[in-house]
mmCIF file of C-alpha atoms in Angstrom:
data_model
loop_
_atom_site.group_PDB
_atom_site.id
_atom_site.type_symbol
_atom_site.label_atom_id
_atom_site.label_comp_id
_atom_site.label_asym_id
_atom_site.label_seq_id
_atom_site.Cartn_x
_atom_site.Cartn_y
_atom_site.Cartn_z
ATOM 1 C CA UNK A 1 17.631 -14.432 -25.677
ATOM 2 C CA UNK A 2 14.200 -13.873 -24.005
ATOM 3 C CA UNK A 3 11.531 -16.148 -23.644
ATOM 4 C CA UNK A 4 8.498 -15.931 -25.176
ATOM 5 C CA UNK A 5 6.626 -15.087 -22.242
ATOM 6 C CA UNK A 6 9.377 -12.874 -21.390
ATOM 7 C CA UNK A 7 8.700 -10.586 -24.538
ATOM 8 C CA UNK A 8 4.541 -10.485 -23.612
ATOM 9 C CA UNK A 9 5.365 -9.437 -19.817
ATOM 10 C CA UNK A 10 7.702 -6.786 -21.340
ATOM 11 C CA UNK A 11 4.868 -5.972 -23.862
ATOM 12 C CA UNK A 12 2.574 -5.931 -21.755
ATOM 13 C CA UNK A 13 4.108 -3.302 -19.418
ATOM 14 C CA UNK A 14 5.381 -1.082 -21.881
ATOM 15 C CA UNK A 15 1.763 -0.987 -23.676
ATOM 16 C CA UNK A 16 -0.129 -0.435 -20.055
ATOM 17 C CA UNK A 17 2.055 2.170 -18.607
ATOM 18 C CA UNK A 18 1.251 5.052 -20.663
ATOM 19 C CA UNK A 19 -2.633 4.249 -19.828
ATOM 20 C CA UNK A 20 -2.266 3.431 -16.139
ATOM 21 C CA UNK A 21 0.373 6.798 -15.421
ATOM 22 C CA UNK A 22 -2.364 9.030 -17.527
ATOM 23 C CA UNK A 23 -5.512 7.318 -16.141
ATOM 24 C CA UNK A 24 -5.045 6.427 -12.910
ATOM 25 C CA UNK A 25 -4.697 3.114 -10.822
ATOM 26 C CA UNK A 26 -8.408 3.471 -10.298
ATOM 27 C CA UNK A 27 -9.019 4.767 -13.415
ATOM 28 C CA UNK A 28 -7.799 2.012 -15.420
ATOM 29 C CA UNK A 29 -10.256 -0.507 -16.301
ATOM 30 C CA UNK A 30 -9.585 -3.841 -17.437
ATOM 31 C CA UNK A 31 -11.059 -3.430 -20.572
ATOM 32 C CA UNK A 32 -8.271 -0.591 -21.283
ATOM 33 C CA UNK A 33 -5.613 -2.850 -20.844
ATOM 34 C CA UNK A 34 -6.741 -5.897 -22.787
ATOM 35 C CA UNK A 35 -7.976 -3.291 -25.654
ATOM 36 C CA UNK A 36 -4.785 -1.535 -25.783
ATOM 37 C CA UNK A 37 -2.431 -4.690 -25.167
ATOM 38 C CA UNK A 38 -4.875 -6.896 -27.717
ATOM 39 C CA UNK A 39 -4.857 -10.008 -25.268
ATOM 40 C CA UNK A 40 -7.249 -11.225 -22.867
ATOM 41 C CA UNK A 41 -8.016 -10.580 -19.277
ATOM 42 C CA UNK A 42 -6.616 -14.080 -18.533
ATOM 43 C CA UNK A 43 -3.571 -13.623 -20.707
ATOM 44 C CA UNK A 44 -2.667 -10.434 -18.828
ATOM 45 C CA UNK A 45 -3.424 -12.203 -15.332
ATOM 46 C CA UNK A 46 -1.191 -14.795 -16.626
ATOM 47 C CA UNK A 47 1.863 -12.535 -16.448
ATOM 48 C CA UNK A 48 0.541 -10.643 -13.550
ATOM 49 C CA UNK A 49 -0.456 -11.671 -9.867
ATOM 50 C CA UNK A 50 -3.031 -8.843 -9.987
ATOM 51 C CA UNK A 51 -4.134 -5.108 -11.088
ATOM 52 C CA UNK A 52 -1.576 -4.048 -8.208
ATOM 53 C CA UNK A 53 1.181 -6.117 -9.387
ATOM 54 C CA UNK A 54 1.057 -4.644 -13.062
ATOM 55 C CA UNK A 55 0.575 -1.344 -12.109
ATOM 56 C CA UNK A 56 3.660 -1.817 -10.314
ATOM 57 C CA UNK A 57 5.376 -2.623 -13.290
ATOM 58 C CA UNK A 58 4.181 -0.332 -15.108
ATOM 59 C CA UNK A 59 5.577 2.324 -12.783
ATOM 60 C CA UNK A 60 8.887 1.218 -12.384
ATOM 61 C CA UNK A 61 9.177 0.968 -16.719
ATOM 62 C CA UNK A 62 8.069 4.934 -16.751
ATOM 63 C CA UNK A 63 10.023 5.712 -13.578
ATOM 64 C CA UNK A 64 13.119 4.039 -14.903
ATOM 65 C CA UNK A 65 13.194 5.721 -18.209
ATOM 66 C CA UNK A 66 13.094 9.079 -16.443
ATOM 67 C CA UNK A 67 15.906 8.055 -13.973
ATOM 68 C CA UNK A 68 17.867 7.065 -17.248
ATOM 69 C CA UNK A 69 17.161 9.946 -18.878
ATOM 70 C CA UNK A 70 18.397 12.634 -15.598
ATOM 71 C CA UNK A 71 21.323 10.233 -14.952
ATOM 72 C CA UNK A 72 22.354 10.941 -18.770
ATOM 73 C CA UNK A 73 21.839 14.849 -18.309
ATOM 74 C CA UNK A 74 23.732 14.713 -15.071
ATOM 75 C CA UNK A 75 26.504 12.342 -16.530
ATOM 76 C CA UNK A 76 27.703 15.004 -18.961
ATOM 77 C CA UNK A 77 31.023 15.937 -18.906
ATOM 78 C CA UNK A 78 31.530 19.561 -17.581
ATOM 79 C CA UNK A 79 31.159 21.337 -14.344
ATOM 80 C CA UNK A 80 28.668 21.022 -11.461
ATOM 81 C CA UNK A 81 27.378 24.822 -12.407
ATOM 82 C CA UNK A 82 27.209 22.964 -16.236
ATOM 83 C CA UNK A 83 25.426 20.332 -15.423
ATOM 84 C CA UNK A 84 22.619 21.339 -13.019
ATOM 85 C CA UNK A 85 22.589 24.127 -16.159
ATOM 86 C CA UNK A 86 21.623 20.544 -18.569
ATOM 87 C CA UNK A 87 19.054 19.573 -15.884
ATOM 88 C CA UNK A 88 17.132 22.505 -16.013
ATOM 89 C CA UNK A 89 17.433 22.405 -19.896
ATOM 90 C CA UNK A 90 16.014 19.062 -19.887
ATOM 91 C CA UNK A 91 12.610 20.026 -17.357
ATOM 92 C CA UNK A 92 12.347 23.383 -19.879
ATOM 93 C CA UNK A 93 11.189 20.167 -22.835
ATOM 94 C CA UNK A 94 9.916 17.962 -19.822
ATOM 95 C CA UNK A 95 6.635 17.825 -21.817
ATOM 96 C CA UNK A 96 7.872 16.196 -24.728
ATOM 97 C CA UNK A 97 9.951 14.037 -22.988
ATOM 98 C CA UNK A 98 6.784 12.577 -20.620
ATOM 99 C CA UNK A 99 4.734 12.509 -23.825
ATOM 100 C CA UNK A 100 5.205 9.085 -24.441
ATOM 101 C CA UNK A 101 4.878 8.326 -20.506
ATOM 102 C CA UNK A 102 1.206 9.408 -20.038
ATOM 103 C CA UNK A 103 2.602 12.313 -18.330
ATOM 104 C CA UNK A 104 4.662 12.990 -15.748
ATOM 105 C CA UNK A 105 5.154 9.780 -13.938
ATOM 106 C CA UNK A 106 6.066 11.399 -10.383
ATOM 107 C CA UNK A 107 3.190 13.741 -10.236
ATOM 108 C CA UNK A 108 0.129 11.535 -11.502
ATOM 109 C CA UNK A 109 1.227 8.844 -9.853
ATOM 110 C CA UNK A 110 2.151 9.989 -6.974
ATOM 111 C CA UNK A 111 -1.187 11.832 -6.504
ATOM 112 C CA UNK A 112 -2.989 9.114 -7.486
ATOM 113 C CA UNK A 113 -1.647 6.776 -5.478
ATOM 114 C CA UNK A 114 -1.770 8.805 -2.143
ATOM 115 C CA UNK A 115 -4.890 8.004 -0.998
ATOM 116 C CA UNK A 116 -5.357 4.535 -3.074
ATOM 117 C CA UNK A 117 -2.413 2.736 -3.391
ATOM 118 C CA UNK A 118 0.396 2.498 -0.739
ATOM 119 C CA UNK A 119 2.527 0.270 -2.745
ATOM 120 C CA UNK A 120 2.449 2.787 -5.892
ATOM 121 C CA UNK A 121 3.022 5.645 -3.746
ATOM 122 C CA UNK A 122 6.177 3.914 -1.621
ATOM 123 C CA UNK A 123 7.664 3.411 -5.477
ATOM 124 C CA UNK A 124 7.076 7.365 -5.650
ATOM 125 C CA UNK A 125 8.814 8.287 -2.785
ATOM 126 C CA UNK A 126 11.879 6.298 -3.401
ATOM 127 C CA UNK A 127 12.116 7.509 -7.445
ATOM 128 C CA UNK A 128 12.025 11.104 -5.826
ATOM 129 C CA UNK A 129 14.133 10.238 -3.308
ATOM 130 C CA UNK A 130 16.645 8.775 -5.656
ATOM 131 C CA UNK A 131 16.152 12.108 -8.179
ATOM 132 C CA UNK A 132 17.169 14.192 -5.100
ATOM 133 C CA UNK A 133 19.951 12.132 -4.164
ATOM 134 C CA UNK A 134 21.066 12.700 -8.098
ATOM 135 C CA UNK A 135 21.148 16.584 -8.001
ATOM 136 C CA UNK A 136 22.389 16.452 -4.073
ATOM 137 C CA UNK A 137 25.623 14.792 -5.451
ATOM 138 C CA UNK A 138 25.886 17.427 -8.416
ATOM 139 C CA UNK A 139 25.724 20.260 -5.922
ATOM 140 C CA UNK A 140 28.108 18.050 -3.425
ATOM 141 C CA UNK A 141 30.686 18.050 -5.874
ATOM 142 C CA UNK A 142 30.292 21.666 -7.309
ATOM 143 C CA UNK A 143 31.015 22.721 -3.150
ATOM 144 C CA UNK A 144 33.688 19.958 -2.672
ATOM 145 C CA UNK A 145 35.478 21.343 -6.252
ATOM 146 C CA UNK A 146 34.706 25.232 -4.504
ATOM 147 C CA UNK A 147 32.580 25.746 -7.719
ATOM 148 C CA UNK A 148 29.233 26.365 -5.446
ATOM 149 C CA UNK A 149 28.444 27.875 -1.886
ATOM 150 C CA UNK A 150 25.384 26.745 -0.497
ATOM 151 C CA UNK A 151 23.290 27.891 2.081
ATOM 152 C CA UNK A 152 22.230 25.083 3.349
ATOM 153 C CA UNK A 153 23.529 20.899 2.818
ATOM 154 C CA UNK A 154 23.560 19.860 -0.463
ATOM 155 C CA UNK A 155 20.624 17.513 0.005
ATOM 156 C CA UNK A 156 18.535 20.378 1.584
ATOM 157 C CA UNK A 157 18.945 22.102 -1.667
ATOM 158 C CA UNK A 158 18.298 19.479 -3.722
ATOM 159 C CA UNK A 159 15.409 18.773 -2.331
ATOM 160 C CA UNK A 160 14.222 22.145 -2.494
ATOM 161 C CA UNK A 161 15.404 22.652 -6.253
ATOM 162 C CA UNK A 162 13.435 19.497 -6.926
ATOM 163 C CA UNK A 163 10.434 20.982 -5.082
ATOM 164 C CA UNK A 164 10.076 24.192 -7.574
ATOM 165 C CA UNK A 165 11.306 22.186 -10.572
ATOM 166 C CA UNK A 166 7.955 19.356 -9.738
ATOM 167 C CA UNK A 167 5.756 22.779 -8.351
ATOM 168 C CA UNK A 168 6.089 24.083 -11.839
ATOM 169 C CA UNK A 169 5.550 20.773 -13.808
ATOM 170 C CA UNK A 170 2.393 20.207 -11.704
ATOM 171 C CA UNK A 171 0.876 24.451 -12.668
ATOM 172 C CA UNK A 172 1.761 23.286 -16.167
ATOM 173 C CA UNK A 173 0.186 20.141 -16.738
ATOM 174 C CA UNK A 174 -2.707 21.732 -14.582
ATOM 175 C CA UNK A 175 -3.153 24.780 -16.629
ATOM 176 C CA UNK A 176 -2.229 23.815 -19.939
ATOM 177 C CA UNK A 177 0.399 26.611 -19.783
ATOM 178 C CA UNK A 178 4.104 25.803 -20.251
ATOM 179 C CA UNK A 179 5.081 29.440 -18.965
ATOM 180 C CA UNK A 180 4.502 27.960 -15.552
ATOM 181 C CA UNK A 181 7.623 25.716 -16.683
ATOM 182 C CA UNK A 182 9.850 27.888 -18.141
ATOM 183 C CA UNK A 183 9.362 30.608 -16.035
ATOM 184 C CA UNK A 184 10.285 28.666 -12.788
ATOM 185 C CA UNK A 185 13.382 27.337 -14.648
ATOM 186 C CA UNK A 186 14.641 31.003 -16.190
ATOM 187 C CA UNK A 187 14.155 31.904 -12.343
ATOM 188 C CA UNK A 188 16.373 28.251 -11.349
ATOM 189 C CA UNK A 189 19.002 29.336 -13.705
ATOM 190 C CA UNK A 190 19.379 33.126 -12.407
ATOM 191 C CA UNK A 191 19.226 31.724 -8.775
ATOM 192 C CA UNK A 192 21.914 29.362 -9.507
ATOM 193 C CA UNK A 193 24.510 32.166 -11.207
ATOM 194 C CA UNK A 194 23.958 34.496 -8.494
ATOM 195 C CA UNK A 195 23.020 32.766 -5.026
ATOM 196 C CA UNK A 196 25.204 29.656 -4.897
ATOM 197 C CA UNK A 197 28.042 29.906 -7.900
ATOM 198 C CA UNK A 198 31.125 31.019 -6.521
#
């Protein structure tokens, strides 16, 4: 069982990282985070080395739920053509999904943090990194199984199935228009039957 202050660390993060992913890391005052937590500066700083530290954490929560939630859609049962088929499903409702995130953790974070936070934006790289790394083995087992040809390796692809996938989340949330989203996966989903399915 956890600890008391166990349960107001987790609170804490799982209250803050909504604000922090849809604000910013400069953004985010302090008076945001003790209004929406409902403790004080001091009993945030009491769980928390610093501003950098939480915003950490609050990071890893939203970037952890959305590695959960692709390693579920990717853990299906079915074939490599099947599942990269559930992926794409799952980025066509992406919105509703990062609702409760504060948006898209990958995109505002990682722009965010680009210019103001090297810690935040190392923890970007690596959760894209490891997303890649997801679809690359999808696609390496849909070649090794002779379901897929590619063109190029399988991480190549990945990456660059990634790329469009985040290009398309980043005109939506922009715009305001989710055709930017579901048109760029329709596209995916045609490019996968007829370029690299055997």
């Amino acid at each position: 069982m956890s600890t008391k202050a166990e349960r107001t660390t987790a609170y804490i993060i799982e209250t803050v990282a909504p604000i922090f992913n849809r604000l910013g890391y400069i953004g985010t005052s302090m008076s945001d985070l003790t209004e929406a937590t409902g403790l004080t500066k001091g009993a945030i700083y009491g769980n928390f080395e610093n501003k950098d530290s939480l915003a950490l954490a609050a990071f890893e929560y939203n970037s952890k739920k959305l590695l959960r939630e692709i390693d579920e859609k990717l853990n299906t049962s079915g074939t490599s053509i099947q599942k990269l088929f559930v992926l794409t499903n799952f980025y066509r409702h992406y919105d509703v999904f990062i609702e409760d995130l504060g948006g898209c953790p990958i995109l505002n974070v990682g722009i965010d943090a680009n210019h103001n936070n090297s810690q935040l934006l190392a923890a970007t790289k690596e959760t894209i990194k490891t997303i890649e790394g997801k679809i690359a083995l999808v696609l390496e087992n849909g070649v090794n199984s002779s379901e897929l040809k590619l063109p190029v390796t399988p991480l190549q692809f990945s990456k660059q199935l990634y790329t469009m996938i985040q290009g398309a989340v980043a005109m939506a949330t922009i715009t305001g228009d989710r055709k930017y989203l579901l048109n760029t996966l329709a596209y995916l989903d045609q490019l996968i039957i007829k370029e690299i399915k055997m």
